[in-house]
Short mmCIF file of C-alpha atoms in Angstrom, two decimals:
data_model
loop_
_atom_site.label_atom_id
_atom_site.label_comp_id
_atom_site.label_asym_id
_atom_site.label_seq_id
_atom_site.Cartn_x
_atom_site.Cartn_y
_atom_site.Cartn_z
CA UNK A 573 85.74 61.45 -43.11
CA UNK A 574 83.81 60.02 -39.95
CA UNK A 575 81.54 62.65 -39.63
CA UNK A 576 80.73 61.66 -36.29
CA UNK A 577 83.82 62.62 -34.90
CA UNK A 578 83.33 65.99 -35.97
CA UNK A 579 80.23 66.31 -33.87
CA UNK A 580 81.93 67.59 -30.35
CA UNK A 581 83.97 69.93 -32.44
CA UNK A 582 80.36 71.61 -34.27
CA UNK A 583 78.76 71.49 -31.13
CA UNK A 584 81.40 73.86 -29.51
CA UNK A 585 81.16 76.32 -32.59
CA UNK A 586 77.71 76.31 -31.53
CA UNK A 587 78.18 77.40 -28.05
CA UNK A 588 80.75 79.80 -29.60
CA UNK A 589 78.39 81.46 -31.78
CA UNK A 590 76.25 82.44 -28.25
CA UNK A 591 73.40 79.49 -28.48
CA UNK A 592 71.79 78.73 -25.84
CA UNK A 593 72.18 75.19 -23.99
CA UNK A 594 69.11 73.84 -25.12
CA UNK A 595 69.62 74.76 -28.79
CA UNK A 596 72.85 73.06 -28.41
CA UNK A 597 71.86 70.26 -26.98
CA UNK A 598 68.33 70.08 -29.27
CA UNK A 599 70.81 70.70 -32.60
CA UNK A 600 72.74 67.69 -31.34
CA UNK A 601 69.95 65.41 -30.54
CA UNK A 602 68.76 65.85 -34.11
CA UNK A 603 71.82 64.83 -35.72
CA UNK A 604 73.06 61.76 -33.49
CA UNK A 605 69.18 60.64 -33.83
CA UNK A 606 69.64 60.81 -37.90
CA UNK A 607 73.68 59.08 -37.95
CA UNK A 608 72.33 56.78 -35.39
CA UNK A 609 68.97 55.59 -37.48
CA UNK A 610 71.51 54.47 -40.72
CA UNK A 611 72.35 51.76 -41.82
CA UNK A 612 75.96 50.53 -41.68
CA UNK A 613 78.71 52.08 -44.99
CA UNK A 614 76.25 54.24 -45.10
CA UNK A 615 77.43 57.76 -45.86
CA UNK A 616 75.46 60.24 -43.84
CA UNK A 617 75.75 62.78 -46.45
CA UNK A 618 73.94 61.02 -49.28
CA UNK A 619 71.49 63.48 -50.51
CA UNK A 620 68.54 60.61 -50.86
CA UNK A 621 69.09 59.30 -47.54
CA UNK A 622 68.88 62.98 -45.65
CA UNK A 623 65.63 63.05 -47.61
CA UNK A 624 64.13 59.96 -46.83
CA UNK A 625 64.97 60.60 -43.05
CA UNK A 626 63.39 64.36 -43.18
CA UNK A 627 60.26 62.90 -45.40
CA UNK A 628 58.96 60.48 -42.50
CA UNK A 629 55.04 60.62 -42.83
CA UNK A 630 54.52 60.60 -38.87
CA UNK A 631 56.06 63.79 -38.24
CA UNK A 632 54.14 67.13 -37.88
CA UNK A 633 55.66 69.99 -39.71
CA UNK A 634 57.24 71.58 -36.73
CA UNK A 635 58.96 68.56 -36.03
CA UNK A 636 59.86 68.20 -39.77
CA UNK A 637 61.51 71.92 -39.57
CA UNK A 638 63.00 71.70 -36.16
CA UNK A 639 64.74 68.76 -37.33
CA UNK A 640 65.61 70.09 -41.19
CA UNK A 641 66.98 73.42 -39.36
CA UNK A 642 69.27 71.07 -37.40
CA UNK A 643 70.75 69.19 -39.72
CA UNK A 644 70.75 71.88 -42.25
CA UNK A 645 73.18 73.80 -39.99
CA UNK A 646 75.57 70.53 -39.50
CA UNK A 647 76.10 70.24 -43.03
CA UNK A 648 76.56 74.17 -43.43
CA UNK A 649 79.03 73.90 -40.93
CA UNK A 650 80.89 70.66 -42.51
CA UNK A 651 81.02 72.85 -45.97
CA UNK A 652 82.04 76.16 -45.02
CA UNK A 653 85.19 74.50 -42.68
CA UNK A 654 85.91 72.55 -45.78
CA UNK A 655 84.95 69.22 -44.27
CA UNK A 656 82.67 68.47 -47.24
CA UNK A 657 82.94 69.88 -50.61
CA UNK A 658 78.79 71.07 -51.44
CA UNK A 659 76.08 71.14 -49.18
CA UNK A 660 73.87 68.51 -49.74
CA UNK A 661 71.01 70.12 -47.97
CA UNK A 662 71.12 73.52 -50.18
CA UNK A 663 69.53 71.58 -52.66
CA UNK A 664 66.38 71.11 -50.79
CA UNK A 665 63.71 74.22 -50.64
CA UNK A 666 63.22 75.51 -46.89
CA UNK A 667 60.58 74.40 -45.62
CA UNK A 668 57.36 76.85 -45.52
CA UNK A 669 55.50 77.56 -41.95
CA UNK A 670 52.00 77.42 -42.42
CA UNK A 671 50.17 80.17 -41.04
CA UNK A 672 47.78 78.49 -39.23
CA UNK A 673 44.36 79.42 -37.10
CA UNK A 674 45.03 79.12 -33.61
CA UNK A 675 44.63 75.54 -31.74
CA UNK A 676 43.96 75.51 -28.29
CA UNK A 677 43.29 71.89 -26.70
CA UNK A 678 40.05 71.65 -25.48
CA UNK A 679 40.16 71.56 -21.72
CA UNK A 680 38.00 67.87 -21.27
CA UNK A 681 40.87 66.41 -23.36
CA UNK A 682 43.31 67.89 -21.35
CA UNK A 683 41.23 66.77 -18.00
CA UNK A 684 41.50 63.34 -19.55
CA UNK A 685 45.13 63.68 -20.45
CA UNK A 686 45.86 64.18 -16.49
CA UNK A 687 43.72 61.46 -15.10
CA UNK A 688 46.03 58.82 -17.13
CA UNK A 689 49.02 60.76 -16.56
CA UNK A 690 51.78 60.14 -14.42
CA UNK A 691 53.41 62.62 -11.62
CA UNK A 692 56.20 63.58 -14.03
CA UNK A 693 53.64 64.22 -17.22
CA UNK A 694 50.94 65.78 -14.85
CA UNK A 695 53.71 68.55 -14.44
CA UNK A 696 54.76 69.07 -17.84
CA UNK A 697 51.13 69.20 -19.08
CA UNK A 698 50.06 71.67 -16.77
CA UNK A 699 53.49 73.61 -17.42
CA UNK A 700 52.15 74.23 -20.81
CA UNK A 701 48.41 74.71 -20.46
CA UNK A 702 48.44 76.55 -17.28
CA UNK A 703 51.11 79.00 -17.40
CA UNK A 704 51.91 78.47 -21.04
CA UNK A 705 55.69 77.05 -21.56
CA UNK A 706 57.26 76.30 -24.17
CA UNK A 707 58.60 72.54 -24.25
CA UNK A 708 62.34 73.87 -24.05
CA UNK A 709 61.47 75.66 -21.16
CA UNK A 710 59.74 72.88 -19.09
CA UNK A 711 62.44 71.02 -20.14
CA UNK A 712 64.84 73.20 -18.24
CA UNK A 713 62.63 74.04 -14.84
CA UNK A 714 65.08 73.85 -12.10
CA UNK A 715 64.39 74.29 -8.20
CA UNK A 716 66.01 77.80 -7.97
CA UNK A 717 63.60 79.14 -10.09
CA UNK A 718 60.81 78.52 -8.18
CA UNK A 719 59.47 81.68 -5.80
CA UNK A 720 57.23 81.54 -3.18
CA UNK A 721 55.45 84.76 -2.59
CA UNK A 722 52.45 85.45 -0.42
CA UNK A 723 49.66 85.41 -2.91
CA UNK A 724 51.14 82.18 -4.61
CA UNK A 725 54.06 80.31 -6.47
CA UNK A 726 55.54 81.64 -9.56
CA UNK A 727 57.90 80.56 -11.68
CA UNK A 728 61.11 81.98 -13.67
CA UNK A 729 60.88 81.00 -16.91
CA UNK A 730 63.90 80.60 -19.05
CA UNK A 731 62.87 81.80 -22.82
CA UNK A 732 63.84 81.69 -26.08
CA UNK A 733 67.08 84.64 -26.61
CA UNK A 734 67.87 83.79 -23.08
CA UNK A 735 64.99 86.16 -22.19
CA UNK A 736 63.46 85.09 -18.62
CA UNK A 737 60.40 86.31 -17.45
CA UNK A 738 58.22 85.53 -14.25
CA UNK A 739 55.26 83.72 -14.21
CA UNK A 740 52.55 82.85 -11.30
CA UNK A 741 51.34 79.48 -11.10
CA UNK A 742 47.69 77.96 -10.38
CA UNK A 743 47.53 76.19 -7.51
CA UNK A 744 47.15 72.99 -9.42
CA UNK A 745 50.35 73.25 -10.98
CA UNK A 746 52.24 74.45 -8.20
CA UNK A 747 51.07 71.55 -6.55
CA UNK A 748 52.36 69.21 -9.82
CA UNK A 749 55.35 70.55 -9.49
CA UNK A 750 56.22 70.31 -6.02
CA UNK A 751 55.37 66.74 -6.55
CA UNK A 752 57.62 66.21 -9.11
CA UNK A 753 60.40 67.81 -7.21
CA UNK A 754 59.50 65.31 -4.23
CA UNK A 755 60.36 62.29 -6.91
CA UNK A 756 63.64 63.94 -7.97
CA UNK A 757 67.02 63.35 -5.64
CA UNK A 758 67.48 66.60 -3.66
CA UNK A 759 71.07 66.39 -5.02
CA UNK A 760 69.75 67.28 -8.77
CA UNK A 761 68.23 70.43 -9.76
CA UNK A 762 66.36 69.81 -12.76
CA UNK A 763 62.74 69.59 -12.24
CA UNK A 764 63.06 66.64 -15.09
CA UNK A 765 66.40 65.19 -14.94
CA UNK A 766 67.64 63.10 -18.35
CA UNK A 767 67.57 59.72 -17.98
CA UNK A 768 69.78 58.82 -20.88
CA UNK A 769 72.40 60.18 -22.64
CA UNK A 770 72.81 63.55 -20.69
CA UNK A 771 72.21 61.83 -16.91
CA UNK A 772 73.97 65.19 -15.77
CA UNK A 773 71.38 67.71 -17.13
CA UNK A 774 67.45 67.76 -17.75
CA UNK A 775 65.98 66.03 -20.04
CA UNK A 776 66.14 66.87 -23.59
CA UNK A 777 63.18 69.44 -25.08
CA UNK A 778 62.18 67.00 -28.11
CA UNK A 779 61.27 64.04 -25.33
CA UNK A 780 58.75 66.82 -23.73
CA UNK A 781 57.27 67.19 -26.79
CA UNK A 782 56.98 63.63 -27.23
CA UNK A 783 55.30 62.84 -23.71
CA UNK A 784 53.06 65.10 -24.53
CA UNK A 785 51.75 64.47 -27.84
CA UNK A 786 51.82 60.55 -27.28
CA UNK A 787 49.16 61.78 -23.87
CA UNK A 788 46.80 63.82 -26.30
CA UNK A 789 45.37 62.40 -28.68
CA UNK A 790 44.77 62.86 -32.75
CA UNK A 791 45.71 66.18 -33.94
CA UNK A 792 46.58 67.59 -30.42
CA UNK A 793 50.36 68.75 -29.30
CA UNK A 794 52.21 70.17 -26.63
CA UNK A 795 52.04 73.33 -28.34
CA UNK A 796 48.35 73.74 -28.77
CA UNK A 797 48.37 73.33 -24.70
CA UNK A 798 50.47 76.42 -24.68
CA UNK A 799 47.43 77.83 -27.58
CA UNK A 800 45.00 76.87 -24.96
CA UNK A 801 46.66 79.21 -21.97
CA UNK A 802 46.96 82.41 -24.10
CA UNK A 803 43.43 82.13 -25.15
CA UNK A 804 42.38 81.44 -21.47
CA UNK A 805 44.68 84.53 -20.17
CA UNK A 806 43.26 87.17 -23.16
CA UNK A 807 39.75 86.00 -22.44
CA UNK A 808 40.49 86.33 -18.31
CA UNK A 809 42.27 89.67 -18.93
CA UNK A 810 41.30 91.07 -22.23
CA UNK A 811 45.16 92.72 -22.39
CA UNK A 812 47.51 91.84 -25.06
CA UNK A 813 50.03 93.40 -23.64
CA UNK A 814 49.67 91.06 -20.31
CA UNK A 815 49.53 87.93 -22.29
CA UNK A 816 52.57 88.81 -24.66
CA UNK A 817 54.64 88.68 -21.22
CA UNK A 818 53.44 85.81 -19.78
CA UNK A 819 53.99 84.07 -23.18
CA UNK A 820 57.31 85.16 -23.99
CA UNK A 821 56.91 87.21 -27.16
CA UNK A 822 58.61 89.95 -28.37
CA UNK A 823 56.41 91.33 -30.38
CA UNK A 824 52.16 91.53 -29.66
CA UNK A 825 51.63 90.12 -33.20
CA UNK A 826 52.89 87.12 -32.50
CA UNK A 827 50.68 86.34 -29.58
CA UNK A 828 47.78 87.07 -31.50
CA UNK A 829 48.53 84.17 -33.69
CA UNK A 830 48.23 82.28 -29.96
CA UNK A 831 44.59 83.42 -29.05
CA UNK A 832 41.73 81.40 -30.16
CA UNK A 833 38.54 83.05 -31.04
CA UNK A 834 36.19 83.32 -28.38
CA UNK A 835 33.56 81.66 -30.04
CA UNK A 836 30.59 82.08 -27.64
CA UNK A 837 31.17 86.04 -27.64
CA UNK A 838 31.49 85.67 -31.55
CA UNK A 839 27.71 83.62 -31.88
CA UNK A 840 26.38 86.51 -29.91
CA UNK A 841 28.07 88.80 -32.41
CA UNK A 842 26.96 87.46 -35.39
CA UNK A 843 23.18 86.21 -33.99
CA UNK A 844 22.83 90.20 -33.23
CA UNK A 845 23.44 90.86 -37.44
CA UNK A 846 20.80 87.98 -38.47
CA UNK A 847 18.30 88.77 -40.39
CA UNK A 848 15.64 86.93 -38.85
CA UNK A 849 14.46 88.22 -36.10
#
């Protein structure tokens, strides 16, 4: 069976089943990227192949997940329609998410990110550390969601559920993305158009991800930009509640996974209980 003619087919039970564009279009990505990397008589369903391709040592975990999830549900899909007779995949454990301290990237590596960045990264790397967006959903900025009010720009933001929500901008990335927008044809309304496959929509989620990380460097991701604005708005504001909306969360315990300790409030803290006096 050429399992790559089944694609167009799983990605409309996709949109059938209510997910969004992006996860469409991210679920797809993932797949074409693994049939794509093998070699030829291959068959894409070999259990030591999908292993080998999910087992690369360069990827982070939540690449390694986003990309298991993907093809996890392709070859779900191929077995319960009867394409394939097992699951290959259903062999494999899922994959565990560390629960992890929170990260947020230093602001002089950021500042040094910028400096060597271009007009397009400047905006998506102030997208995430100064009003705290997800890579999907700088991926799908558009001009229409853009508001100018009197105090300032703000920006609807297109969230995971297909829950928006409105955030202001700084005037530094207002000003990054207004420059962006001046380097996009006025005929296109993505704020990052795709350049390759998809020339008729914005560019794919996993390549903002990848801008990113390859402009920060060692341990330092897109998402511990996004880290570094919810510890920046609860230390500003000092209200969960605030910062849960402006991230996106449904729930307040998940953003307090997102805020970094304020370590300077902490030393006085714990210099106060010394016993030296």
């Amino acid at each position: 069976m050429d399992v790559i003619a089944q694609l167009p087919l799983w990605t409309a039970w996709l949109r059938a089943s209510e997910r969004s564009e992006t996860t469409v279009r991210l679920r797809e990505y993932h797949v074409r990227r693994y049939l794509n990397g093998l070699p030829a008589e291959t068959d894409p369903l070999d259990l030591e192949w999908l292993v080998s391709y999910l087992a690369n040592p360069r990827w982070k975990a939540a690449t390694r997940r986003s990309a298991r999830a993907s093809l996890h549900i392709w070859t779900t899909w191929l077995h319960r329609t009867g394409r394939i007779l097992s699951d290959p995949l259903a062999l494999i454990p899922p994959a565990r998410a560390p629960r992890s301290v929170p990260r947020p990237c230093p602001d002089p590596i950021i500042r040094k990110a910028l400096l060597a960045a271009d007009t397009r990264l400047r905006a998506m790397i102030t997208l995430a550390a100064e009003a705290g967006l997800r890579r999907g959903e700088i991926a799908t900025v558009s001009r229409s969601d853009v508001i100018e009010e009197q105090a300032g720009s703000s920006l609807i933001v297109h969230g995971k559920g297909r829950r928006e929500r409105t955030v202001p901008l700084t005037a530094a990335t207002s000003d990054a993305v207004q420059r962006q927008f001046m380097r996009v044809s006025p005929e296109l309304p993505w704020l990052f158009p795709s350049k390759g496959q998809y020339a008729d929509t914005h560019v794919q989620p996993i390549r903002v991800g990848e801008l990113i990380n390859e402009a920060l460097p060692g341990r330092w991701s897109a998402h511990t930009l996004r880290h570094r604005f919810a510890t920046e708005a609860y230390r500003n504001s000092h209200d969960l509640l605030l910062v849960q909306t402006l991230m996106g969360h449904s729930k307040p315990e998940t953003t307090a996974i997102y805020v970094g300790l304020d370590t300077a409030q902490a030393r006085t803290v714990v210099d106060g209980i010394s016993l030296v006096a």
